[in-house]
Coordinates of C-alpha atoms in Angstrom, one line a residue:
M1 CA 0.1 0.1 0.1
T2 CA 1.4 3.6 -0.9
T3 CA 1.7 6.4 1.7
H4 CA -1.1 8.1 -0.3
Q5 CA -3.5 5.1 -0.2
G6 CA -2.8 4.5 3.7
A7 CA -3.6 8.3 4.3
Y8 CA -6.8 8.3 2.4
Q9 CA -7.8 4.8 4.3
N10 CA -7.2 6.6 7.6
A11 CA -8.9 9.6 6.8
A12 CA -12.0 7.7 5.4
F13 CA -12.0 5.6 8.5
N14 CA -11.8 8.7 10.7
L15 CA -14.7 10.3 8.9
H16 CA -16.9 7.2 8.9
M17 CA -16.3 6.4 12.3
Q18 CA -17.5 9.9 13.7
T19 CA -20.9 8.8 12.8
F20 CA -20.4 5.0 12.9
L21 CA -19.7 5.1 16.7
N22 CA -22.1 7.7 17.5
P23 CA -20.1 9.4 20.4
I24 CA -22.7 12.1 20.8
G25 CA -21.9 14.8 23.7
G26 CA -18.1 15.0 23.3
G27 CA -15.6 15.1 26.2
Q28 CA -12.6 12.9 26.8
P29 CA -12.9 9.0 26.8
P30 CA -12.3 7.5 29.9
A31 CA -8.9 6.1 30.6
L32 CA -8.8 2.1 29.4
P33 CA -7.6 -0.7 31.5
P34 CA -4.8 -2.4 29.4
T35 CA -7.3 -5.5 29.2
I36 CA -9.9 -3.4 27.2
Q37 CA -9.3 -3.2 23.2
H38 CA -12.0 -0.8 22.1
D39 CA -11.4 -1.6 18.4
Q40 CA -12.6 -5.4 19.3
V41 CA -15.9 -6.4 17.4
V42 CA -18.4 -7.8 19.6
I43 CA -21.5 -9.1 18.0
C44 CA -25.3 -9.7 19.1
V45 CA -25.6 -13.2 19.9
V46 CA -29.1 -13.6 18.0
C47 CA -28.3 -11.5 14.8
G48 CA -24.6 -11.4 14.3
G49 CA -24.8 -7.7 13.9
I50 CA -22.2 -5.7 15.6
C51 CA -22.6 -4.2 19.0
K52 CA -22.0 -0.5 18.4
P53 CA -19.9 1.4 20.8
T54 CA -21.6 3.8 22.9
V55 CA -21.3 6.4 25.8
E56 CA -23.8 7.7 28.2
S57 CA -24.5 10.8 26.1
S58 CA -25.7 8.5 23.3
L59 CA -28.5 7.4 25.4
H60 CA -32.1 8.9 24.9
P61 CA -32.3 12.3 26.4
E62 CA -35.9 12.4 27.1
M63 CA -35.9 9.3 29.1
P64 CA -32.5 8.9 30.7
E65 CA -33.7 6.7 33.7
A66 CA -35.0 4.0 31.3
L67 CA -31.6 4.1 29.3
I68 CA -33.2 3.7 25.9
P69 CA -30.5 3.8 23.0
R70 CA -30.7 5.9 20.3
D71 CA -29.2 3.3 18.0
W72 CA -30.9 0.0 18.1
M73 CA -27.5 -1.6 17.6
H74 CA -26.2 -0.4 20.9
P75 CA -25.8 -3.4 23.1
W76 CA -27.7 -4.7 26.1
L77 CA -26.4 -8.0 27.9
V78 CA -28.6 -11.0 28.8
K79 CA -27.5 -13.2 31.7
A80 CA -29.1 -16.1 33.3
K81 CA -30.2 -16.0 37.2
P82 CA -27.8 -17.8 39.7
G83 CA -28.9 -21.5 39.6
F84 CA -29.5 -21.7 35.8
Y85 CA -27.2 -24.5 35.2
E86 CA -28.9 -26.6 37.8
W87 CA -32.2 -25.7 36.2
T88 CA -30.9 -27.1 32.8
K89 CA -30.5 -30.6 34.7
Q90 CA -34.1 -30.9 35.9
P91 CA -36.2 -33.2 33.4
H92 CA -39.2 -30.8 33.3
T93 CA -37.1 -28.1 31.5
A94 CA -37.0 -29.9 28.4
R95 CA -40.5 -29.0 27.6
A96 CA -41.8 -25.5 27.7
Y97 CA -45.4 -26.1 26.3
G98 CA -47.4 -23.1 27.4
R99 CA -44.5 -21.7 29.4
Q100 CA -42.0 -18.8 28.9
D101 CA -39.3 -19.0 31.5
D102 CA -38.6 -15.3 31.1
D103 CA -38.2 -15.2 34.9
L104 CA -34.8 -17.0 34.4
L105 CA -33.0 -14.2 32.6
D106 CA -32.1 -10.8 33.3
L107 CA -31.8 -8.1 30.4
I108 CA -29.5 -5.6 31.5
P109 CA -29.0 -2.3 29.9
V110 CA -25.6 -1.0 29.2
R111 CA -24.8 2.6 30.2
R112 CA -21.3 2.5 28.2
F113 CA -19.7 0.1 25.8
I114 CA -16.3 1.0 24.5
G115 CA -15.6 -2.3 22.5
G116 CA -14.1 -5.7 23.5
P117 CA -15.4 -8.4 25.7
N118 CA -14.5 -6.3 28.7
G119 CA -15.6 -3.1 27.6
F120 CA -19.2 -3.0 29.0
T121 CA -20.3 -0.9 32.0
T122 CA -23.9 -1.5 33.2
V123 CA -26.4 0.7 34.7
G124 CA -24.9 0.6 38.3
G125 CA -21.5 1.2 37.1
I126 CA -20.4 -2.2 37.3
Q127 CA -17.9 -3.6 34.8
A128 CA -19.3 -6.6 32.8
S129 CA -17.5 -9.0 30.4
I130 CA -18.3 -11.7 28.0
D131 CA -16.3 -14.4 30.0
T132 CA -16.7 -17.9 29.2
S133 CA -15.5 -19.1 32.8
D134 CA -18.9 -17.8 34.3
A135 CA -21.6 -20.3 35.1
E136 CA -24.3 -17.9 34.1
M137 CA -22.3 -15.8 31.6
F138 CA -23.1 -12.5 30.2
L139 CA -24.3 -12.4 26.6
P140 CA -24.2 -9.5 24.1
I141 CA -27.5 -8.8 22.7
H142 CA -29.5 -5.9 20.8
Y143 CA -32.7 -4.9 22.6
P144 CA -35.1 -5.7 19.4
C145 CA -33.5 -9.1 19.0
F146 CA -34.3 -9.9 22.4
E147 CA -37.8 -8.9 22.0
I148 CA -37.9 -11.0 18.6
A149 CA -36.5 -13.9 20.6
K150 CA -39.2 -13.6 23.2
T151 CA -42.0 -13.4 20.7
F152 CA -40.4 -16.3 18.8
S153 CA -40.3 -18.3 22.2
K154 CA -43.9 -17.5 22.9
Y155 CA -44.9 -18.7 19.4
Q156 CA -42.8 -22.0 19.9
S157 CA -44.5 -22.7 23.3
R158 CA -47.8 -23.6 21.5
F159 CA -46.0 -26.9 20.4
D160 CA -45.0 -29.6 22.6
I161 CA -41.4 -30.1 21.8
N162 CA -38.7 -31.9 23.7
F163 CA -35.8 -29.6 23.7
R164 CA -33.3 -32.3 24.9
D165 CA -34.7 -35.2 22.7
F166 CA -32.6 -35.5 19.4
R167 CA -34.6 -38.7 18.0
D168 CA -37.2 -36.7 16.0
R169 CA -37.0 -33.8 13.3
S170 CA -37.9 -31.2 15.9
G171 CA -35.5 -32.4 18.7
G172 CA -33.4 -29.9 20.2
S173 CA -35.5 -27.1 18.9
P174 CA -36.1 -24.3 21.6
S175 CA -39.6 -23.3 22.8
S176 CA -38.5 -20.9 25.6
I177 CA -36.1 -18.0 26.1
A178 CA -34.2 -20.0 28.5
H179 CA -33.9 -22.9 25.7
L180 CA -32.4 -20.1 23.4
Y181 CA -29.9 -18.8 26.1
E182 CA -28.7 -22.4 26.7
I183 CA -28.1 -22.6 23.1
W184 CA -26.3 -19.3 22.8
M185 CA -24.2 -19.9 25.9
K186 CA -22.9 -23.1 24.6
R187 CA -22.1 -21.5 21.3
A188 CA -20.0 -19.1 23.3
L189 CA -18.2 -21.9 24.9
M190 CA -17.6 -23.6 21.7
T191 CA -16.4 -20.6 19.9
K192 CA -12.8 -21.2 21.5
P193 CA -13.0 -24.7 22.8
G194 CA -11.2 -25.1 25.9
H195 CA -10.6 -21.6 26.6
L196 CA -12.2 -20.1 29.8
G197 CA -12.1 -16.3 30.3
P198 CA -12.9 -13.3 28.3
L199 CA -14.2 -14.2 24.6
W200 CA -11.8 -12.1 22.2
A201 CA -13.9 -13.5 18.9
P202 CA -17.4 -13.1 17.7
I203 CA -19.5 -16.0 19.0
D204 CA -19.9 -18.7 16.4
E205 CA -23.2 -19.7 14.8
P206 CA -23.6 -22.6 12.5
H207 CA -25.1 -20.9 9.7
K208 CA -22.8 -18.1 9.9
Y209 CA -25.7 -15.6 10.8
F210 CA -27.1 -16.2 7.3
G211 CA -24.5 -13.6 5.4
A212 CA -23.9 -11.1 8.1
L213 CA -20.5 -9.5 7.8
M214 CA -18.0 -11.2 10.4
K215 CA -15.0 -9.2 11.1
T216 CA -12.9 -9.0 14.3
N217 CA -12.1 -5.3 14.7
L218 CA -14.0 -2.4 13.9
L219 CA -11.7 -0.8 11.4
D220 CA -11.8 -3.7 9.1
Y221 CA -15.7 -3.8 9.7
A222 CA -15.9 -0.2 8.6
L223 CA -13.5 -0.3 5.5
S224 CA -15.3 -3.4 4.4
L225 CA -18.5 -1.4 4.1
G226 CA -16.9 1.2 2.1
G227 CA -15.6 3.8 4.6
I228 CA -17.0 7.3 3.8
F229 CA -19.1 5.8 0.8
R230 CA -20.4 3.3 3.2
R231 CA -23.4 1.0 2.1
T232 CA -25.6 -0.3 4.8
P233 CA -25.8 -4.1 5.3
L234 CA -29.1 -6.1 5.7
E235 CA -28.0 -6.8 9.6
E236 CA -27.9 -3.0 10.3
Q237 CA -31.5 -2.7 9.2
D238 CA -33.7 -2.0 12.3
P239 CA -35.9 -5.2 12.8
S240 CA -38.0 -3.3 15.3
A241 CA -41.8 -3.3 15.5
D242 CA -43.4 -1.0 12.8
G243 CA -46.9 -1.2 12.5
E244 CA -47.2 1.4 9.6
V245 CA -44.9 -0.4 7.3
V246 CA -46.4 -3.7 7.9
H247 CA -50.0 -2.6 7.7
R248 CA -49.0 -0.4 4.6
A249 CA -47.5 -3.4 3.0
I250 CA -50.4 -5.9 3.5
F251 CA -52.9 -3.4 2.5
T252 CA -51.3 -2.5 -0.7
N253 CA -50.8 -6.1 -1.8
A254 CA -54.5 -6.8 -0.5
L255 CA -55.9 -4.0 -2.6
F256 CA -54.3 -5.1 -5.7
T257 CA -55.5 -9.0 -5.6
G258 CA -59.1 -8.3 -5.8
G259 CA -61.7 -10.8 -7.5
D260 CA -64.0 -13.7 -7.0
H261 CA -61.6 -16.2 -5.2
T262 CA -64.0 -18.7 -3.5
E263 CA -64.6 -21.7 -5.6
P264 CA -62.1 -24.4 -5.7
E265 CA -60.8 -25.8 -9.0
P266 CA -62.6 -29.1 -10.3
E267 CA -60.1 -31.4 -9.1
M268 CA -60.0 -30.0 -5.5
V269 CA -63.9 -29.8 -5.0
E270 CA -63.7 -33.5 -3.6
L271 CA -60.7 -32.7 -1.2
R272 CA -62.5 -29.8 0.2
A273 CA -65.7 -32.0 0.9
R274 CA -63.5 -34.3 2.5
I275 CA -61.8 -31.8 4.9
E276 CA -65.2 -30.4 5.7
R277 CA -66.5 -33.9 6.9
L278 CA -63.4 -34.2 9.2
P279 CA -63.8 -34.0 13.1
P280 CA -62.8 -30.7 14.3
E281 CA -59.6 -31.9 15.9
L282 CA -58.4 -33.4 12.7
Q283 CA -58.9 -30.3 10.8
Q284 CA -57.1 -28.4 13.4
G285 CA -54.1 -30.9 13.0
I286 CA -54.0 -30.2 9.1
F287 CA -54.1 -26.4 9.6
E288 CA -51.2 -26.6 12.2
A289 CA -49.2 -28.7 9.9
M290 CA -49.2 -25.7 7.5
E291 CA -47.5 -23.5 10.4
P292 CA -45.4 -21.5 9.7
F293 CA -45.9 -20.9 6.1
D294 CA -42.5 -20.3 4.6
D295 CA -40.4 -21.2 1.7
L296 CA -42.8 -22.1 -0.8
G297 CA -41.6 -22.7 -4.4
P298 CA -42.9 -20.8 -7.5
A299 CA -45.6 -23.6 -8.3
Q300 CA -47.1 -23.2 -5.1
L301 CA -48.4 -19.5 -6.2
R302 CA -51.3 -21.6 -7.8
C303 CA -54.0 -21.3 -5.5
T304 CA -56.4 -24.4 -4.5
R305 CA -59.2 -22.7 -3.0
V306 CA -59.5 -25.8 -0.7
L307 CA -60.0 -23.4 2.3
P308 CA -62.0 -20.5 2.0
P309 CA -60.8 -16.8 1.8
S310 CA -61.9 -16.1 5.4
W311 CA -59.5 -18.8 7.0
W312 CA -56.6 -17.3 5.1
R313 CA -57.5 -13.9 6.2
D314 CA -57.8 -14.9 9.7
A315 CA -54.6 -17.1 9.7
L316 CA -52.7 -14.1 8.4
F317 CA -53.7 -11.7 10.9
S318 CA -53.7 -14.0 14.0
G319 CA -49.9 -14.8 13.3
D320 CA -50.4 -18.4 12.6
L321 CA -48.8 -18.3 9.1
F322 CA -46.4 -15.7 9.6
P323 CA -45.6 -15.0 13.3
W324 CA -42.6 -12.8 12.3
L325 CA -45.2 -10.3 11.2
F326 CA -46.1 -9.7 14.8
E327 CA -47.8 -6.2 14.2
L328 CA -50.6 -8.0 12.6
Q329 CA -53.7 -8.6 15.0
V330 CA -57.1 -10.1 14.6
K331 CA -58.7 -6.8 15.4
D332 CA -57.1 -5.3 12.3
V333 CA -59.4 -7.4 10.0
A334 CA -62.5 -5.3 10.7
W335 CA -60.5 -2.1 10.1
M336 CA -58.7 -3.2 7.0
E337 CA -62.1 -4.5 5.5
S338 CA -63.9 -1.4 6.1
I339 CA -61.2 0.7 4.3
L340 CA -61.3 -1.7 1.4
K341 CA -65.1 -1.6 1.1
G342 CA -66.2 -0.9 -2.5
W343 CA -63.1 -2.6 -3.8
P344 CA -63.1 -6.2 -5.0
N345 CA -62.5 -8.7 -2.2
P346 CA -58.8 -9.3 -1.6
D347 CA -57.4 -12.6 -2.5
W348 CA -56.1 -13.6 0.8
E349 CA -54.8 -17.1 -0.2
L350 CA -52.7 -15.5 -3.1
L351 CA -51.6 -12.8 -0.9
C352 CA -50.5 -15.6 1.8
R353 CA -48.6 -17.7 -0.7
K354 CA -46.7 -14.3 -2.1
L355 CA -45.9 -13.6 1.4
A356 CA -44.3 -17.3 1.7
Q357 CA -41.9 -16.9 -1.3
P358 CA -38.1 -17.0 -0.8
T359 CA -38.1 -13.8 -3.2
V360 CA -40.7 -12.0 -1.0
F361 CA -38.2 -9.1 -0.6
K362 CA -36.8 -9.1 -4.0
H363 CA -37.9 -6.9 -6.9
G364 CA -41.4 -7.6 -7.6
G365 CA -42.0 -9.3 -4.2
A366 CA -44.8 -8.5 -1.9
L367 CA -42.5 -7.0 0.8
H368 CA -39.9 -5.6 -1.6
G369 CA -38.2 -2.4 0.1
C370 CA -39.3 -3.3 3.4
S371 CA -35.6 -4.0 4.8
G372 CA -36.2 -3.7 8.5
L373 CA -38.8 -6.7 7.9
E374 CA -36.2 -8.5 5.6
N375 CA -33.6 -8.3 8.7
R376 CA -36.4 -9.4 10.9
H377 CA -37.3 -12.4 8.8
R378 CA -33.4 -13.4 8.6
I379 CA -33.2 -13.1 12.5
W380 CA -36.5 -15.6 12.7
R381 CA -35.0 -18.0 10.4
L382 CA -31.6 -17.9 13.0
L383 CA -33.9 -18.6 15.8
N384 CA -36.1 -21.1 14.2
S385 CA -32.9 -23.0 12.9
A386 CA -31.3 -23.0 16.4
R387 CA -30.8 -26.4 17.8
L388 CA -29.1 -27.5 21.1
G389 CA -26.8 -30.0 19.5
H390 CA -25.8 -27.6 16.5
L391 CA -22.5 -26.4 17.5
V392 CA -19.5 -24.8 15.8
H393 CA -16.2 -26.5 16.2
N394 CA -13.9 -25.4 13.4
K395 CA -10.3 -25.0 14.2
S396 CA -9.7 -23.4 10.6
K397 CA -9.7 -19.5 10.4
R398 CA -13.4 -18.2 10.7
F399 CA -12.9 -14.6 9.8

């Protein structure tokens, strides 16, 4: 690298980091202990996105006591309460049917984060560390990611899954936030097998966080995104709840799928009649097998009309088919239909099939341009693919 190129990269990085690190409020940074390296990347254990360094003055000015970060990527810490390890050994903990287990964990707001596994200062002024020698370790997490994880756990708790039985397809699948924490903790331990102490590496994930940019220090990360000509990667798009975006997208798609969509095709008439003759509990079993509705092929855009439009509409707004679109509520149905009054009836089945396409966020897809929802969908897929026994143990260079 020439001197000119090096000077340019340094200048680009400095300009970029002024906004990237968001050190609002000025002032001299505190003296760093020798064990802290503030350019070391720490990532959210859920989404794989970086935890952005912050200072006290970057917290929300109107609600300082609540410590609401301005940037959704500022870190929080999640930690199990004492006794968690003993709890995991109890047989009943393998199933969380109808149970949440939220009370087993603490979500801790971070007052200051200056980078590295030792760079956390909590609300009470306590120095916290991502340390694999702790029986109930602190793990880095974004607040919206924690909320999505809780929503995912609530959805999963509808199903009777054995978290510690690997003999069937759903074995090892989490159905409570405590199950997820156990998976995250074991991933941290296996990121550097045999190492106990501060974790100087991003926590591994078997699917490489579905494409999240993995770097070990903020300089490399910033330069990989283009310096002052920075692109915003998918993992930095805010996945927080946004009712306006979701309702506008559903309304727009419903508006342009109007028509008469009630009668099944001739070859499906007999199937519809057979389903209608089944006992309610068998019908319910068929419907539950369709949940969640995701990753359909192009051929499955063809509507069968076996189920009535009202079933598809109610399944969409109840969260049964698309639990990651959690802004939708059953109470919204009457509101939306009152707005659509005078228009052709929406084709709810076709809309659901469009939302279940892998290309739903691509050009021409039903949710094209909804980048925050695209990141949320990626996060939901990460949670849904998490398994107790799926751990990374790769001695080769990962980053």
